CSV table of C-alpha atoms and ligand atoms in Angstrom, one decimal:
chain,number,residue,atom,x,y,z
A,186,UNK,CA,99.4,81.3,158.4
A,187,UNK,CA,100.7,77.9,159.3
A,188,UNK,CA,98.5,74.8,159.7
A,189,UNK,CA,96.6,74.6,163.0
A,190,UNK,CA,97.9,71.1,163.6
A,191,UNK,CA,101.5,72.4,163.4
A,192,UNK,CA,100.7,75.5,165.4
A,193,UNK,CA,99.4,73.3,168.3
A,194,UNK,CA,102.6,71.2,168.2
A,195,UNK,CA,104.9,74.3,168.1
A,196,UNK,CA,103.0,75.8,171.1
A,197,UNK,CA,103.4,72.6,173.2
A,198,UNK,CA,106.9,71.7,172.3
A,199,UNK,CA,109.7,72.5,174.7
A,200,UNK,CA,112.5,73.7,172.6
A,201,UNK,CA,115.8,72.5,173.9
A,202,UNK,CA,117.6,74.2,171.0
A,203,UNK,CA,116.2,77.5,172.4
A,204,UNK,CA,117.9,76.8,175.7
A,205,UNK,CA,121.1,75.9,173.8
A,206,UNK,CA,121.0,79.2,171.9
A,207,UNK,CA,120.4,81.1,175.2
A,208,UNK,CA,123.6,79.4,176.4
A,209,UNK,CA,125.5,80.8,173.4
A,210,UNK,CA,124.2,84.3,174.3
A,211,UNK,CA,125.3,83.9,177.9
A,212,UNK,CA,128.7,82.8,176.6
A,213,UNK,CA,129.0,86.1,174.7
A,214,UNK,CA,128.3,88.0,177.9
A,215,UNK,CA,130.3,85.9,180.5
A,216,UNK,CA,132.9,84.2,178.4
A,217,UNK,CA,132.6,80.7,176.8
A,218,UNK,CA,134.7,79.1,179.5
A,219,UNK,CA,132.3,80.3,182.2
A,220,UNK,CA,129.1,78.7,180.8
A,221,UNK,CA,128.4,75.0,181.2
A,222,UNK,CA,126.1,74.2,178.3
A,223,UNK,CA,124.8,70.6,178.6
A,224,UNK,CA,121.7,71.1,176.5
A,225,UNK,CA,122.0,69.4,173.1
A,226,UNK,CA,123.4,66.2,171.8
A,227,UNK,CA,125.8,67.4,169.1
A,228,UNK,CA,128.8,65.1,169.1
A,229,UNK,CA,132.0,66.7,170.5
A,230,UNK,CA,134.5,64.0,169.5
A,231,UNK,CA,136.2,64.2,166.1
A,232,UNK,CA,135.1,61.8,163.3
A,233,UNK,CA,137.6,59.0,162.8
A,234,UNK,CA,140.2,60.0,160.2
A,235,UNK,CA,139.0,57.2,157.8
A,236,UNK,CA,135.8,59.2,157.1
A,237,UNK,CA,137.6,62.0,155.3
A,238,UNK,CA,140.1,59.6,153.7
A,239,UNK,CA,137.3,57.5,152.3
A,240,UNK,CA,135.4,60.5,151.0
A,241,UNK,CA,138.6,61.9,149.3
A,242,UNK,CA,139.3,58.5,147.7
A,243,UNK,CA,135.8,58.1,146.4
A,244,UNK,CA,135.8,61.6,144.9
A,245,UNK,CA,139.1,60.8,143.2
A,246,UNK,CA,138.2,57.4,141.9
A,247,UNK,CA,134.4,57.0,141.3
A,248,UNK,CA,132.8,58.0,138.0
A,249,UNK,CA,131.3,61.5,138.9
A,250,UNK,CA,128.2,61.0,136.8
A,251,UNK,CA,127.1,57.9,138.6
A,252,UNK,CA,128.4,59.1,142.0
A,253,UNK,CA,126.4,62.3,141.9
A,254,UNK,CA,123.4,61.0,140.0
A,255,UNK,CA,120.2,59.6,141.5
A,256,UNK,CA,120.8,56.2,143.0
A,257,UNK,CA,117.8,53.8,143.6
A,258,UNK,CA,115.5,55.2,146.3
A,259,UNK,CA,116.6,52.4,148.6
A,260,UNK,CA,120.3,53.1,148.0
A,261,UNK,CA,123.3,51.8,146.1
A,262,UNK,CA,123.1,47.9,145.9
A,263,UNK,CA,126.8,47.4,146.7
A,264,UNK,CA,126.4,49.5,149.8
A,265,UNK,CA,123.3,47.6,151.0
A,266,UNK,CA,125.0,44.3,150.3
A,267,UNK,CA,128.1,45.5,152.3
A,268,UNK,CA,126.0,46.5,155.3
A,269,UNK,CA,124.0,43.2,155.2
A,270,UNK,CA,127.3,41.3,155.2
A,271,UNK,CA,128.7,43.4,158.1
A,272,UNK,CA,125.6,42.9,160.2
A,273,UNK,CA,125.5,39.1,159.5
A,274,UNK,CA,129.1,38.8,160.5
A,275,UNK,CA,128.9,41.0,163.6
A,276,UNK,CA,125.5,40.0,165.0
A,277,UNK,CA,124.9,36.6,163.5
A,278,UNK,CA,121.9,37.8,161.5
A,279,UNK,CA,120.4,36.8,158.2
A,280,UNK,CA,120.1,40.1,156.3
A,281,UNK,CA,120.5,40.5,152.5
A,282,UNK,CA,120.6,43.7,150.4
A,283,UNK,CA,116.9,43.5,149.7
A,284,UNK,CA,116.1,44.1,153.3
A,285,UNK,CA,118.2,47.2,153.7
A,286,UNK,CA,117.1,50.8,152.8
A,287,UNK,CA,119.7,53.6,153.1
A,288,UNK,CA,118.1,56.6,154.8
A,289,UNK,CA,118.6,60.2,155.7
A,290,UNK,CA,119.7,59.3,159.2
A,291,UNK,CA,117.6,57.6,161.9
A,292,UNK,CA,115.1,60.3,161.9
A,293,UNK,CA,114.1,59.7,158.3
A,294,UNK,CA,114.1,56.0,158.8
A,295,UNK,CA,111.5,56.2,161.6
A,296,UNK,CA,109.4,58.6,159.5
A,297,UNK,CA,109.5,56.3,156.5
A,298,UNK,CA,108.5,53.3,158.7
A,299,UNK,CA,105.7,55.3,160.2
A,300,UNK,CA,104.4,56.4,156.8
A,301,UNK,CA,104.4,52.8,155.7
A,302,UNK,CA,102.6,51.4,158.7
A,303,UNK,CA,100.2,54.1,160.1
A,304,UNK,CA,96.6,54.8,159.2
A,305,UNK,CA,94.9,57.7,160.9
A,306,UNK,CA,94.6,57.1,164.6
A,307,UNK,CA,96.9,54.1,164.7
A,308,UNK,CA,99.2,53.9,167.8
A,309,UNK,CA,102.9,53.8,168.4
A,310,UNK,CA,104.1,52.9,171.8
A,311,UNK,CA,107.5,54.0,173.2
A,312,UNK,CA,109.3,53.8,176.5
A,313,UNK,CA,109.3,57.1,178.4
A,314,UNK,CA,111.5,59.1,179.0
A,315,UNK,CA,111.9,59.2,175.2
A,316,UNK,CA,113.5,61.2,172.5
A,317,UNK,CA,111.0,64.1,172.1
A,318,UNK,CA,111.0,64.1,168.3
A,319,UNK,CA,109.2,60.7,168.2
A,320,UNK,CA,105.9,62.5,169.0
A,321,UNK,CA,106.3,64.8,166.0
A,322,UNK,CA,107.3,62.0,163.7
A,323,UNK,CA,104.2,60.0,164.6
A,324,UNK,CA,101.7,62.8,164.8
A,325,UNK,CA,102.8,64.4,161.5
A,326,UNK,CA,101.6,61.1,160.0
A,327,UNK,CA,98.3,61.3,161.9
A,328,UNK,CA,99.3,58.5,164.4
A,329,UNK,CA,99.2,58.7,168.2
A,330,UNK,CA,102.3,58.2,170.3
A,331,UNK,CA,101.6,56.3,173.6
A,332,UNK,CA,104.3,56.5,176.2
A,333,UNK,CA,105.0,53.6,178.6
A,334,UNK,CA,106.8,55.0,181.6
A,335,UNK,CA,110.0,53.1,182.6
A,336,UNK,CA,110.7,52.1,186.2
A,337,UNK,CA,112.2,55.4,187.4
A,338,UNK,CA,114.4,53.7,189.9
A,339,UNK,CA,116.3,51.8,187.2
A,340,UNK,CA,115.3,53.6,184.0
A,341,UNK,CA,114.5,50.1,182.5
A,342,UNK,CA,111.2,49.3,180.7
A,343,UNK,CA,108.4,48.4,183.1
A,344,UNK,CA,106.5,45.4,181.8
A,345,UNK,CA,103.3,46.5,183.6
A,346,UNK,CA,103.1,50.0,182.1
A,347,UNK,CA,104.2,48.6,178.7
A,348,UNK,CA,101.5,46.0,178.5
A,349,UNK,CA,98.9,48.6,179.6
A,350,UNK,CA,100.1,50.9,176.7
A,351,UNK,CA,99.4,48.3,174.0
A,352,UNK,CA,96.1,48.1,172.2
A,353,UNK,CA,94.6,46.6,169.1
A,354,UNK,CA,95.6,49.9,167.4
A,355,UNK,CA,99.3,49.5,168.2
A,356,UNK,CA,101.2,49.1,164.9
A,357,UNK,CA,104.7,49.4,166.2
A,358,UNK,CA,106.8,50.0,169.3
A,359,UNK,CA,109.9,52.1,169.3
A,360,UNK,CA,112.7,51.0,171.6
A,361,UNK,CA,115.9,53.1,172.0
A,362,UNK,CA,118.9,51.6,173.7
A,363,UNK,CA,121.4,53.1,174.6
A,364,UNK,CA,118.8,55.6,175.4
A,365,UNK,CA,118.3,59.3,174.8
A,366,UNK,CA,117.6,61.0,177.2
A,367,UNK,CA,118.6,58.6,180.1
A,368,UNK,CA,121.9,57.0,178.9
A,369,UNK,CA,120.4,53.6,180.0
A,370,UNK,CA,121.3,50.4,178.2
A,371,UNK,CA,118.3,48.1,178.4
A,372,UNK,CA,119.3,44.8,179.9
A,373,UNK,CA,118.7,41.4,178.3
A,374,UNK,CA,116.2,40.7,181.0
A,375,UNK,CA,114.2,43.9,180.1
A,376,UNK,CA,114.4,43.0,176.4
A,377,UNK,CA,113.0,39.5,177.1
A,378,UNK,CA,110.2,40.9,179.2
A,379,UNK,CA,109.2,43.3,176.5
A,380,UNK,CA,109.4,40.9,173.6
A,381,UNK,CA,107.5,38.1,175.5
A,382,UNK,CA,104.7,40.6,176.0
A,383,UNK,CA,104.8,41.6,172.3
A,384,UNK,CA,104.6,37.9,171.2
A,385,UNK,CA,101.6,37.3,173.4
A,386,UNK,CA,99.8,40.5,172.2
A,387,UNK,CA,100.4,39.8,168.5
A,388,UNK,CA,98.7,36.5,169.0
A,389,UNK,CA,95.8,38.1,170.9
A,390,UNK,CA,95.3,40.9,168.4
A,391,UNK,CA,95.8,38.7,165.3
A,392,UNK,CA,98.2,41.1,163.6
A,393,UNK,CA,101.9,41.9,163.7
A,394,UNK,CA,103.2,44.5,166.1
A,395,UNK,CA,106.6,45.6,164.8
A,396,UNK,CA,109.5,46.4,167.1
A,397,UNK,CA,111.5,49.4,165.8
A,398,UNK,CA,114.9,49.3,167.4
A,399,UNK,CA,116.2,52.9,167.1
A,400,UNK,CA,119.9,52.5,167.7
A,401,UNK,CA,122.0,55.6,166.8
A,402,UNK,CA,124.0,55.1,170.0
A,403,UNK,CA,124.7,51.4,169.7
A,404,UNK,CA,128.5,52.1,169.3
A,405,UNK,CA,128.5,54.4,172.3
A,406,UNK,CA,128.2,51.7,175.0
A,407,UNK,CA,130.7,51.7,177.8
A,408,UNK,CA,131.9,48.2,178.8
A,409,UNK,CA,128.5,46.7,178.3
A,410,UNK,CA,126.8,44.5,175.7
A,411,UNK,CA,123.8,46.0,173.9
A,412,UNK,CA,121.5,43.1,173.0
A,413,UNK,CA,120.7,42.8,169.2
A,414,UNK,CA,117.0,42.7,169.1
A,415,UNK,CA,116.4,40.5,166.1
A,416,UNK,CA,117.6,37.6,168.3
A,417,UNK,CA,114.6,38.1,170.6
A,418,UNK,CA,111.8,39.1,168.3
A,419,UNK,CA,111.1,38.1,164.7
A,420,UNK,CA,109.2,41.3,163.7
A,421,UNK,CA,112.1,43.6,164.4
A,422,UNK,CA,113.1,46.5,162.2
A,423,UNK,CA,116.5,47.9,163.0
A,424,UNK,CA,117.2,51.6,162.5
A,425,UNK,CA,120.8,52.7,162.5
A,426,UNK,CA,122.6,56.0,162.0
A,427,UNK,CA,126.1,57.1,161.6
A,428,UNK,CA,125.4,60.5,163.2
A,429,UNK,CA,126.8,59.6,166.6
A,430,UNK,CA,129.0,56.5,165.7
A,431,UNK,CA,131.0,58.6,163.3
A,432,UNK,CA,130.2,62.1,164.6
A,433,UNK,CA,128.7,63.1,161.3
A,434,UNK,CA,125.1,64.2,162.1
A,435,UNK,CA,125.2,66.9,159.4
A,436,UNK,CA,125.9,64.3,156.7
A,437,UNK,CA,122.6,62.6,157.2
A,438,UNK,CA,123.3,58.9,156.7
A,439,UNK,CA,121.8,55.8,158.2
A,440,UNK,CA,119.7,52.8,157.2
A,441,UNK,CA,116.8,50.6,158.2
A,442,UNK,CA,117.2,46.8,158.1
A,443,UNK,CA,114.7,43.9,158.0
A,444,UNK,CA,115.5,40.2,157.9
A,445,UNK,CA,113.4,38.1,155.5
A,446,UNK,CA,111.5,36.5,158.4
A,447,UNK,CA,109.8,39.9,159.2
A,448,UNK,CA,106.1,39.4,158.6
A,449,UNK,CA,104.9,40.9,155.3
A,450,UNK,CA,108.5,42.0,154.7
A,451,UNK,CA,108.2,42.4,150.9
A,452,UNK,CA,105.1,44.6,151.3
A,453,UNK,CA,106.7,46.7,153.9
A,454,UNK,CA,109.9,47.1,151.9
A,455,UNK,CA,107.8,48.3,148.9
A,456,UNK,CA,105.8,50.7,151.1
A,457,UNK,CA,109.0,52.1,152.7
A,458,UNK,CA,110.6,52.5,149.3
A,459,UNK,CA,107.6,54.5,148.0
A,460,UNK,CA,107.6,56.5,151.3
A,461,UNK,CA,111.2,57.6,150.6
A,462,UNK,CA,109.8,59.3,147.5
A,463,UNK,CA,106.5,60.5,148.9
A,464,UNK,CA,108.0,62.1,151.9
A,465,UNK,CA,110.5,63.9,149.7
A,466,UNK,CA,113.7,62.2,150.9
A,467,UNK,CA,114.1,60.5,147.5
A,468,UNK,CA,117.3,58.8,148.5
A,469,UNK,CA,120.1,59.0,151.2
A,470,UNK,CA,123.1,61.2,150.1
A,471,UNK,CA,125.0,59.2,147.5
A,472,UNK,CA,128.5,60.2,148.5
A,473,UNK,CA,127.9,59.3,152.2
A,474,UNK,CA,126.5,55.9,151.2
A,475,UNK,CA,129.7,55.1,149.2
A,476,UNK,CA,131.8,56.3,152.2
A,477,UNK,CA,130.3,53.4,154.2
A,478,UNK,CA,131.9,50.9,151.9
A,479,UNK,CA,135.1,51.8,153.7
A,480,UNK,CA,133.8,52.8,157.2
A,481,UNK,CA,130.9,50.5,157.9
A,482,UNK,CA,132.4,49.3,161.3
A,483,UNK,CA,134.3,52.5,162.2
A,484,UNK,CA,133.6,54.4,165.3
A,485,UNK,CA,134.7,57.5,167.2
A,486,UNK,CA,137.0,57.1,170.2
A,487,UNK,CA,134.3,56.3,172.8
A,488,UNK,CA,136.9,56.5,175.6
A,489,UNK,CA,136.7,60.3,175.3
A,490,UNK,CA,133.0,60.3,176.2
A,491,UNK,CA,133.5,57.6,178.8
A,492,UNK,CA,136.1,59.8,180.6
A,493,UNK,CA,133.7,62.7,180.7
A,494,UNK,CA,130.9,60.5,181.9
A,495,UNK,CA,133.0,59.2,184.7
A,496,UNK,CA,134.1,62.7,185.8
A,497,UNK,CA,130.5,64.0,185.8
A,498,UNK,CA,128.7,61.0,187.3
A,499,UNK,CA,131.2,60.5,190.1
A,500,UNK,CA,131.4,64.3,190.8
A,501,UNK,CA,127.6,64.7,190.9
A,502,UNK,CA,127.0,61.6,193.1
A,503,UNK,CA,129.7,62.8,195.5
A,504,UNK,CA,128.0,66.2,195.8
A,505,UNK,CA,124.7,64.4,196.7
A,506,UNK,CA,122.7,64.3,193.5
A,507,UNK,CA,120.7,61.3,192.5
A,508,UNK,CA,121.7,59.9,189.1
A,509,UNK,CA,121.3,56.5,187.5
A,510,UNK,CA,124.7,55.3,186.2
A,511,UNK,CA,124.5,55.8,182.4
A,512,UNK,CA,126.0,53.0,180.5
A,513,UNK,CA,125.7,54.4,177.0
A,514,UNK,CA,125.1,57.4,174.7
A,515,UNK,CA,126.3,60.7,176.0
A,516,UNK,CA,123.4,61.6,178.3
A,517,UNK,CA,123.1,61.5,182.1
A,518,UNK,CA,119.7,61.7,183.7
A,519,UNK,CA,119.7,63.4,187.1
A,520,UNK,CA,116.9,63.9,189.6
A,521,UNK,CA,116.0,67.6,190.0
A,522,UNK,CA,116.2,69.0,193.5
A,523,UNK,CA,112.6,70.0,193.4
A,524,UNK,CA,109.5,68.5,191.7
A,525,UNK,CA,109.4,71.3,189.0
A,526,UNK,CA,112.3,70.5,186.7
A,527,UNK,CA,111.7,73.7,184.7
A,528,UNK,CA,112.2,75.8,187.8
A,529,UNK,CA,115.3,73.7,188.7
A,530,UNK,CA,116.8,74.4,185.3
A,531,UNK,CA,116.1,78.1,185.9
A,532,UNK,CA,117.9,77.9,189.2
A,533,UNK,CA,120.8,76.1,187.6
A,534,UNK,CA,121.1,78.8,185.0
A,535,UNK,CA,121.9,81.2,187.8
A,536,UNK,CA,125.1,79.1,188.3
A,537,UNK,CA,125.6,79.2,184.5
A,538,UNK,CA,124.6,75.6,184.1
A,539,UNK,CA,122.3,74.8,181.2
A,540,UNK,CA,120.4,71.5,181.1
A,541,UNK,CA,117.3,70.2,179.4
A,542,UNK,CA,114.2,69.7,181.7
A,543,UNK,CA,113.1,66.0,181.9
A,544,UNK,CA,109.5,67.0,181.2
A,545,UNK,CA,110.6,67.6,177.6
A,546,UNK,CA,111.2,63.8,177.4
A,547,UNK,CA,108.2,62.8,179.5
A,548,UNK,CA,110.5,62.4,182.4
A,549,UNK,CA,109.3,65.2,184.8
A,550,UNK,CA,111.2,65.8,188.0
A,551,UNK,CA,114.5,64.9,186.2
A,552,UNK,CA,116.9,66.8,184.0
A,553,UNK,CA,119.1,65.6,181.0
A,554,UNK,CA,122.7,66.4,181.1
A,555,UNK,CA,124.2,66.0,177.6
A,556,UNK,CA,127.9,65.5,178.3
A,557,UNK,CA,129.2,65.8,174.8
A,558,UNK,CA,131.6,68.5,176.1
A,559,UNK,CA,135.3,68.4,176.7
A,560,UNK,CA,136.2,66.6,179.9
A,561,UNK,CA,137.8,69.8,181.4
A,562,UNK,CA,134.5,71.6,181.0
A,563,UNK,CA,132.7,68.8,182.9
A,564,UNK,CA,135.3,69.0,185.6
A,565,UNK,CA,135.1,72.8,185.9
A,566,UNK,CA,131.3,72.6,186.1
A,567,UNK,CA,131.4,70.6,189.4
A,568,UNK,CA,131.9,73.6,191.8
A,569,UNK,CA,128.9,75.2,190.1
A,570,UNK,CA,126.8,72.1,190.6
A,571,UNK,CA,127.9,72.1,194.3
A,572,UNK,CA,126.8,75.7,194.8
A,573,UNK,CA,123.4,74.8,193.2
A,574,UNK,CA,123.1,71.8,195.6
A,575,UNK,CA,124.0,73.8,198.6
A,576,UNK,CA,121.6,76.6,197.7
A,577,UNK,CA,118.8,74.0,197.8
A,578,UNK,CA,120.1,72.5,201.1
A,579,UNK,CA,120.1,75.9,202.7
A,580,UNK,CA,116.5,76.8,201.7
B,285,PLP,N1,116.8,58.7,167.6
B,285,PLP,C1,117.4,59.2,168.7
B,285,PLP,C2,117.1,58.5,170.0
B,285,PLP,C3,118.2,60.3,168.7
B,285,PLP,O1,118.8,60.8,169.8
B,285,PLP,C4,118.4,61.0,167.5
B,285,PLP,C5,119.2,62.2,167.4
B,285,PLP,O2,119.7,62.8,168.3
B,285,PLP,C6,117.8,60.4,166.3
B,285,PLP,C7,117.0,59.3,166.4
B,285,PLP,C8,117.9,61.1,165.0
B,285,PLP,O3,119.3,60.9,164.6
B,285,PLP,P1,119.8,61.1,163.1
B,285,PLP,O4,120.7,62.2,163.1
B,285,PLP,O5,120.4,59.8,162.7
B,285,PLP,O6,118.6,61.4,162.2
């Protein structure tokens, strides 16, 4: 019998992977080319060639005993120094290797931060719609996730709901831009509004509120600047992952980064290092860490995603759907044609279109279209979207 706490969370979770699996079954029945599966965010673009080249070179040249042995919990020192140098050069920051921890992707980085910061009942605020796993990350560590609904006309943070969500129990805020599930890139104006509120609230409460910038999609931004948050707020902890930037989510590699100016930074670093062990991660995969010595600034060809985004966005808007132009990640948030987004997804399935209901991300009344699919699939889905639209118009 599993724990009651976990049972409750399993019963209330809306499993997007189940919809994805259902799509695979439908593909067996109707043919893969006839199913438009826009459910999960598994990168569809090949990793850049340098990833495999780097791994081969490391395997051929590094001493296998040290390569495959346990590195420090925080990661190889040369890799951490290399990442710090890259970030300083690229974003004009002030990192050093003692502020970097190599992690098992962004997921583990957030969990490690939560473990280091949360006591029972402490709160974590995030902007809704949000990546649904945040709730499990925080609640598994006995914290409480408090969503602050974005302005649903713009999908940008709303300063009013944000300020109302903060309380003396708020230990950190998770911000995710480019955003999953909406594809929104938060503007500099939004970032300034959010960080001004945080600065004021830190003063009022008399303790730090950390801003955790979860940025696995930073490299997937289309002709738009993604503000680097350390320039706006001192107590920022950056979480980065190579899952999407290099299309290697199965390899589980990322990092968290703190500048020396972060309040209680040495204490936090020690707490996070211990958390790597206590939570059973121990260390990020050694080979993948070393790969970064050669690929730290590499990226997939984002023009491929951009082309698919353009086909879908324009096609859907032309049909009559309401979508907010997505500037990053590989997600498009579209208004459902009825208030019940689950029912809308069911109706869409009749046209062989599979999407994730917005309610799964605290964005009811909307759906998430994950467009990491070949562009020809996106183009071929448009007549099905049109039939769905017309069905609603004719009701
Ligand atoms: N944060 C967001 C917003 C995500 O969308 C994801 C994965 O989809 C993660 C974190 C976890 O990514 P990783 O594979 O780096 O653990």
